[in-house]
Amino acid sequence: MAPELALIGLGSNLEDPARQLRTASMELARCGSVEALSSLYRTAPVGGPAGQPDFLNAVLALAPNASLATPRAMLDALLAIERRHGRTRRVPWEARTLDLDLLAFGERTVVEPGLSVPHPRLLERAFVLAPLCEALPEWRHPLTGASACEALALLPSAPPVTRTGLDWDAG
């Protein structure tokens, strides 16, 4: 039986975003086996205070270690990685050093305080759907059955999401 994959959205727009995402991806690799990783995408901020720099975004699919085999355990690990990267939460959707979102966890549906899986806005965000469509084109939303590529095509005039030429392995 194939392991449940944790789909993780990565984003950063402060303090060398490419380095933040590279370091976070290495930390996530210690949490399990990386099964898929999108390219890095540049996107304009969605919501939040005006004047923020553009974001770099990506999606990573992880087969979690046994200790992280529940959505809550995975979320706790993601929040710990964010804190190590200096993430603070003062203003919704403000600029940030690192944002790690648990987008989905296998076919599970979880709604509890502080945790909703699949992510409630996953199908509304081009900056998530474009990298997810690239990394896992066969993935289907556990509630709607839509693929990331189908959902992306249905978004009304979303802000541009541009695949960068940045390399995950660059120093």
Backbone as numpy.savetxt, mean C-alpha at the origin, in Angstrom:
# Nx Ny Nz CAx CAy CAz Cx Cy Cz
-1.75 -25.89 -0.03 -2.58 -24.71 -0.03 -1.70 -23.46 -0.03
-2.00 -22.53 -0.94 -1.22 -21.29 -1.03 -1.49 -20.42 0.18
-0.46 -19.73 0.67 -0.67 -18.84 1.83 -1.53 -17.65 1.45
-2.24 -17.12 2.44 -2.98 -15.88 2.24 -1.97 -14.76 2.03
-2.24 -13.91 1.07 -1.35 -12.79 0.82 -1.88 -11.54 1.52
-0.99 -10.84 2.17 -1.29 -9.51 2.70 -0.89 -8.52 1.62
-1.84 -7.73 1.14 -1.55 -6.70 0.15 -1.33 -5.39 0.90
-0.18 -4.79 0.66 0.23 -3.61 1.42 0.49 -2.46 0.45
-0.16 -1.34 0.71 0.10 -0.12 -0.03 1.18 0.67 0.68
2.17 1.12 -0.06 3.26 1.91 0.48 3.21 3.31 -0.11
3.41 4.33 0.70 3.44 5.69 0.21 4.35 6.56 1.06
4.92 7.58 0.42 5.78 8.54 1.12 5.88 9.80 0.29
5.92 10.96 0.98 6.19 12.21 0.27 7.09 13.15 1.09
7.78 12.59 2.07 8.72 13.38 2.87 10.04 12.62 3.05
11.11 13.40 3.25 12.41 12.85 3.64 12.89 11.73 2.72
13.05 12.06 1.44 13.54 11.12 0.42 12.59 9.93 0.29
11.42 10.17 -0.33 10.41 9.11 -0.43 10.92 7.80 -1.04
11.78 7.86 -2.04 12.28 6.62 -2.65 13.05 5.81 -1.60
13.88 6.48 -0.83 14.63 5.77 0.23 13.67 5.22 1.28
12.67 6.00 1.65 11.70 5.52 2.64 11.03 4.22 2.16
10.60 4.20 0.90 9.92 3.01 0.39 10.88 1.83 0.22
12.09 2.10 -0.21 13.08 1.01 -0.33 13.35 0.37 1.03
13.58 1.21 2.04 13.85 0.69 3.38 12.64 -0.06 3.92
11.45 0.49 3.74 10.24 -0.18 4.21 10.05 -1.52 3.52
10.34 -1.61 2.22 10.18 -2.89 1.52 11.15 -3.94 2.07
12.34 -3.52 2.47 13.29 -4.47 3.08 12.79 -4.92 4.45
12.21 -3.99 5.21 11.65 -4.36 6.51 10.46 -5.31 6.34
9.64 -5.06 5.33 8.50 -5.94 5.07 8.96 -7.33 4.65
10.07 -7.41 3.93 10.60 -8.71 3.51 10.98 -9.57 4.72
11.28 -8.94 5.83 11.58 -9.71 7.05 10.30 -10.20 7.74
9.15 -9.73 7.27 7.86 -10.12 7.84 7.25 -11.31 7.10
7.89 -11.78 6.06 7.38 -12.89 5.27 8.08 -12.95 3.94
7.42 -13.60 2.99 7.97 -13.76 1.65 7.28 -12.78 0.70
8.07 -11.92 0.07 7.52 -10.97 -0.89 7.18 -11.74 -2.16
5.90 -11.77 -2.50 5.42 -12.53 -3.66 5.26 -11.65 -4.90
5.07 -10.36 -4.71 4.94 -9.43 -5.83 5.25 -8.03 -5.33
5.81 -7.21 -6.22 6.16 -5.83 -5.88 6.00 -4.99 -7.14
5.20 -3.95 -7.03 4.98 -3.07 -8.19 6.18 -2.17 -8.40
6.13 -1.46 -9.50 7.06 -0.35 -9.72 6.71 0.77 -8.74
7.55 1.78 -8.71 7.27 2.98 -7.93 6.49 3.95 -8.82
5.42 4.52 -8.27 4.55 5.43 -9.00 4.55 6.80 -8.33
4.50 7.85 -9.15 4.41 9.22 -8.63 2.96 9.68 -8.77
2.44 10.26 -7.68 1.06 10.72 -7.68 0.95 12.04 -6.91
0.00 12.84 -7.31 -0.32 14.05 -6.56 -1.03 13.65 -5.27
-0.88 14.43 -4.22 -1.59 14.12 -2.97 -3.11 14.14 -3.18
-3.80 13.26 -2.49 -5.26 13.21 -2.54 -5.77 13.61 -1.16
-6.47 14.73 -1.08 -6.95 15.22 0.21 -5.83 15.83 1.02
-6.16 16.22 2.22 -5.16 16.77 3.14 -4.82 18.22 2.84
-3.87 18.75 3.60 -3.48 20.15 3.46 -2.91 20.45 2.06
-3.16 21.65 1.58 -2.63 22.08 0.28 -1.11 22.25 0.35
-0.48 22.16 -0.81 0.95 22.44 -0.90 1.86 21.27 -0.58
1.32 20.09 -0.44 2.17 18.92 -0.17 2.96 18.52 -1.42
4.14 17.94 -1.23 4.85 17.38 -2.39 4.16 16.12 -2.89
4.47 15.74 -4.13 3.94 14.51 -4.70 4.37 13.30 -3.86
3.58 12.25 -3.97 3.87 10.99 -3.30 4.56 10.02 -4.25
5.33 9.13 -3.68 5.71 7.89 -4.34 4.86 6.81 -3.71
4.30 5.93 -4.55 3.44 4.85 -4.08 3.84 3.54 -4.73
3.52 2.46 -4.07 3.76 1.11 -4.58 2.84 0.15 -3.85
2.76 -1.07 -4.35 2.03 -2.14 -3.69 2.94 -3.35 -3.60
2.90 -3.99 -2.45 3.69 -5.19 -2.17 2.73 -6.29 -1.70
2.91 -7.50 -2.22 2.13 -8.67 -1.78 3.06 -9.54 -0.96
2.63 -9.86 0.25 3.47 -10.57 1.22 2.76 -11.83 1.71
3.47 -12.95 1.67 3.00 -14.16 2.34 3.58 -14.06 3.75
2.76 -13.72 4.75 3.30 -13.39 6.07 3.88 -14.58 6.82
4.87 -14.28 7.67 5.36 -15.27 8.62 4.21 -15.71 9.53
4.36 -16.86 10.16 3.31 -17.41 11.04 2.91 -16.42 12.13
3.86 -15.64 12.63 3.55 -14.70 13.71 2.69 -13.52 13.24
2.58 -13.35 11.92 1.80 -12.24 11.37 0.65 -12.75 10.50
0.12 -13.91 10.84 -0.86 -14.58 10.01 -2.30 -14.12 10.23
-2.48 -13.02 10.94 -3.82 -12.44 11.09 -3.75 -10.97 10.65
-4.86 -10.43 10.19 -4.86 -9.02 9.80 -4.44 -8.09 10.93
-4.86 -8.34 12.16 -4.49 -7.47 13.28 -2.98 -7.52 13.53
-2.40 -8.70 13.53 -0.95 -8.81 13.74 -0.20 -8.10 12.63
-0.68 -8.23 11.39 -0.02 -7.56 10.26 -0.14 -6.05 10.40
-1.32 -5.56 10.74 -1.50 -4.13 10.92 -0.57 -3.60 12.01
-0.47 -4.30 13.11 0.43 -3.87 14.19 1.87 -3.78 13.70
2.30 -4.75 12.88 3.65 -4.73 12.33 3.84 -3.53 11.39
2.82 -3.23 10.58 2.91 -2.09 9.67 3.02 -0.77 10.44
2.22 -0.64 11.49 2.26 0.59 12.29 3.62 0.74 12.99
4.21 -0.37 13.41 5.54 -0.31 14.04 6.59 0.15 13.02
6.50 -0.32 11.79 7.45 0.11 10.76 7.26 1.60 10.49
6.01 2.05 10.39 5.76 3.49 10.18 6.40 4.32 11.29
6.23 3.88 12.54 6.80 4.64 13.67 8.32 4.70 13.57
8.95 3.61 13.16 10.42 3.61 13.01 10.87 4.59 11.93
9.98 4.89 11.00 10.29 5.84 9.93 9.87 7.26 10.29
9.47 7.47 11.54 9.14 8.82 12.00 7.73 9.27 11.66
6.84 8.35 11.33 5.46 8.71 10.99 4.75 9.26 12.21
4.12 10.40 12.03 3.26 10.97 13.06 1.88 11.15 12.44
0.86 11.16 13.27 -0.52 11.32 12.80 -1.15 12.49 13.55
-1.11 13.65 12.90 -1.70 14.84 13.50 -2.90 15.33 12.70
-2.74 15.40 11.39 -3.77 15.93 10.50 -4.08 14.85 9.46
-5.36 14.54 9.24 -5.69 13.53 8.23 -5.09 13.85 6.86
-4.49 12.84 6.26 -3.93 12.90 4.90 -2.83 13.93 4.74
-2.13 14.25 5.84 -1.03 15.19 5.74 0.18 14.50 5.11
1.19 15.30 4.76 2.44 14.77 4.24 3.02 13.80 5.28
3.71 12.77 4.80 4.22 11.76 5.73 5.47 11.09 5.22
6.28 10.67 6.18 7.51 9.95 5.83 7.18 8.57 5.27
6.17 7.92 5.84 5.81 6.58 5.38 4.36 6.30 5.74
3.66 5.73 4.79 2.29 5.28 4.99 2.22 3.84 4.50
1.85 2.94 5.38 1.67 1.53 5.03 0.22 1.17 5.31
-0.51 0.82 4.26 -1.93 0.46 4.39 -2.09 -1.02 4.13
-2.80 -1.70 5.03 -3.19 -3.08 4.79 -4.41 -3.04 3.88
-4.20 -3.35 2.61 -5.25 -3.23 1.60 -6.19 -4.42 1.62
-5.62 -5.60 1.76 -6.40 -6.84 1.78 -5.56 -7.91 2.46
-6.25 -8.94 2.94 -5.56 -10.06 3.58 -6.28 -11.32 3.11
-5.75 -11.92 2.03 -6.42 -13.07 1.45 -7.85 -12.69 1.08
-8.77 -13.58 1.39 -10.19 -13.33 1.12 -10.93 -12.81 2.36
-10.19 -12.52 3.41 -10.82 -12.15 4.67 -11.51 -10.79 4.61
-12.58 -10.70 5.37 -13.29 -9.45 5.60 -13.30 -9.21 7.10
-12.75 -8.07 7.51 -12.65 -7.74 8.93 -13.11 -6.30 9.10
-14.00 -6.08 10.05 -14.39 -4.72 10.43 -14.41 -4.70 11.95
-13.42 -4.02 12.51 -13.33 -3.88 13.96 -12.64 -2.55 14.24
-12.66 -2.08 15.47 -12.04 -0.78 15.76 -10.60 -0.71 15.25
-10.34 0.29 14.41 -9.00 0.51 13.91 -8.56 -0.40 12.79
-9.43 -1.27 12.29 -9.03 -2.21 11.24 -10.23 -2.56 10.36
-10.09 -2.25 9.07 -11.09 -2.65 8.07 -10.35 -3.29 6.90
-10.68 -4.56 6.64 -10.06 -5.31 5.55 -11.18 -5.96 4.76
-11.23 -5.78 3.45 -10.31 -4.97 2.65 -10.43 -3.48 2.99
-9.39 -2.74 2.63 -9.35 -1.31 2.92 -10.60 -0.66 2.31
-11.31 0.14 3.10 -12.60 0.68 2.63 -12.51 1.60 1.41
-11.37 2.21 1.14 -11.25 3.12 -0.01 -10.37 2.55 -1.12
-10.03 1.27 -1.03 -9.14 0.65 -2.00 -9.61 0.85 -3.43
-10.88 0.64 -3.71 -11.41 0.71 -5.07 -11.61 2.13 -5.57
-11.33 3.13 -4.73 -11.50 4.54 -5.10 -10.17 5.24 -5.38
-9.06 4.55 -5.22 -7.76 5.20 -5.23 -6.88 4.71 -6.38
-6.73 5.57 -7.38 -5.88 5.21 -8.52 -4.45 4.94 -8.08
-3.97 5.67 -7.06 -2.59 5.48 -6.62 -2.37 4.13 -5.95
-3.43 3.42 -5.62 -3.34 2.04 -5.13 -3.64 1.07 -6.27
-4.67 1.35 -7.04 -5.11 0.43 -8.08 -4.09 0.26 -9.20
-3.43 1.33 -9.63 -2.45 1.21 -10.71 -1.29 0.29 -10.33
-0.65 0.49 -9.17 0.42 -0.44 -8.82 -0.09 -1.86 -8.52
-1.29 -1.97 -7.95 -1.85 -3.30 -7.68 -2.16 -4.02 -8.98
-2.68 -3.31 -9.96 -2.96 -3.90 -11.27 -1.67 -4.42 -11.91
-0.59 -3.67 -11.75 0.71 -4.11 -12.30 1.24 -5.33 -11.55
1.23 -5.26 -10.22 1.85 -6.32 -9.41 1.06 -7.62 -9.41
-0.27 -7.52 -9.32 -1.13 -8.70 -9.23 -2.36 -8.53 -10.12
-2.19 -8.58 -11.44 -3.34 -8.35 -12.32 -4.48 -9.35 -12.12
-4.19 -10.52 -11.57 -5.22 -11.54 -11.36 -5.99 -11.36 -10.05
-5.53 -10.46 -9.18 -6.19 -10.27 -7.88 -7.61 -9.77 -8.08
-8.51 -10.26 -7.22 -9.91 -9.82 -7.23 -10.33 -9.38 -5.83
-11.07 -8.29 -5.78 -11.56 -7.76 -4.51 -12.48 -8.81 -3.87
-12.26 -9.13 -2.59 -13.05 -10.19 -1.96 -14.54 -9.91 -1.83
-14.96 -8.66 -1.88 -16.38 -8.33 -1.75 -17.06 -8.09 -3.09
-16.38 -7.40 -4.00 -17.01 -7.03 -5.27 -16.65 -7.98 -6.41
-15.53 -8.68 -6.29 -15.07 -9.55 -7.37 -14.34 -8.80 -8.47
-14.27 -7.47 -8.39 -13.58 -6.68 -9.41 -12.08 -6.82 -9.28
-11.40 -6.86 -10.42 -9.95 -6.83 -10.40 -9.50 -5.39 -10.21
-8.24 -5.20 -9.82 -7.71 -3.84 -9.68 -7.73 -3.13 -11.02
-7.44 -3.85 -12.10 -7.43 -3.23 -13.43 -8.84 -2.78 -13.83
-9.85 -3.60 -13.55 -11.24 -3.22 -13.86 -11.65 -2.01 -13.04
-11.34 -2.01 -11.75 -11.71 -0.89 -10.88 -11.01 0.39 -11.32
-9.75 0.29 -11.72 -9.00 1.47 -12.17 -9.65 2.06 -13.42
-10.07 1.21 -14.35 -10.70 1.69 -15.58 -12.02 2.40 -15.32
-12.68 2.09 -14.21 -13.97 2.69 -13.89 -13.87 4.00 -13.12
-12.67 4.37 -12.67 -12.53 5.60 -11.88 -12.77 6.82 -12.75
-13.57 7.75 -12.26 -13.80 8.98 -13.03 -12.61 9.92 -12.91
-12.04 10.30 -14.01 -10.94 11.28 -14.10 -10.10 11.39 -12.82
-9.46 10.29 -12.46 -8.58 10.29 -11.29 -7.33 11.12 -11.59
-6.70 11.68 -10.54 -5.43 12.37 -10.76 -4.43 11.40 -11.40
-3.51 11.92 -12.22 -2.57 11.02 -12.90 -1.70 10.23 -11.93
-1.49 8.99 -12.30 -0.60 8.09 -11.57 0.45 7.66 -12.59
1.70 8.05 -12.36 2.75 7.84 -13.35 3.80 6.87 -12.83
4.01 5.80 -13.58 5.08 4.86 -13.22 6.41 5.57 -13.43
7.26 5.51 -12.42 8.56 6.17 -12.51 9.59 5.18 -13.05
10.74 5.70 -13.35 11.86 4.85 -13.74 12.76 4.54 -12.55
12.30 4.88 -11.36 13.12 4.65 -10.16 13.27 3.16 -9.91
14.45 2.77 -9.46 14.78 1.38 -9.23 14.66 1.07 -7.74
14.06 -0.07 -7.43 13.95 -0.50 -6.03 15.31 -0.73 -5.40
16.29 -1.10 -6.19 17.61 -1.45 -5.64 18.58 -0.30 -5.61
18.19 0.87 -6.08 19.12 2.01 -6.12 19.56 2.38 -4.71
20.76 2.88 -4.62 21.37 3.16 -3.34 20.93 4.37 -2.67
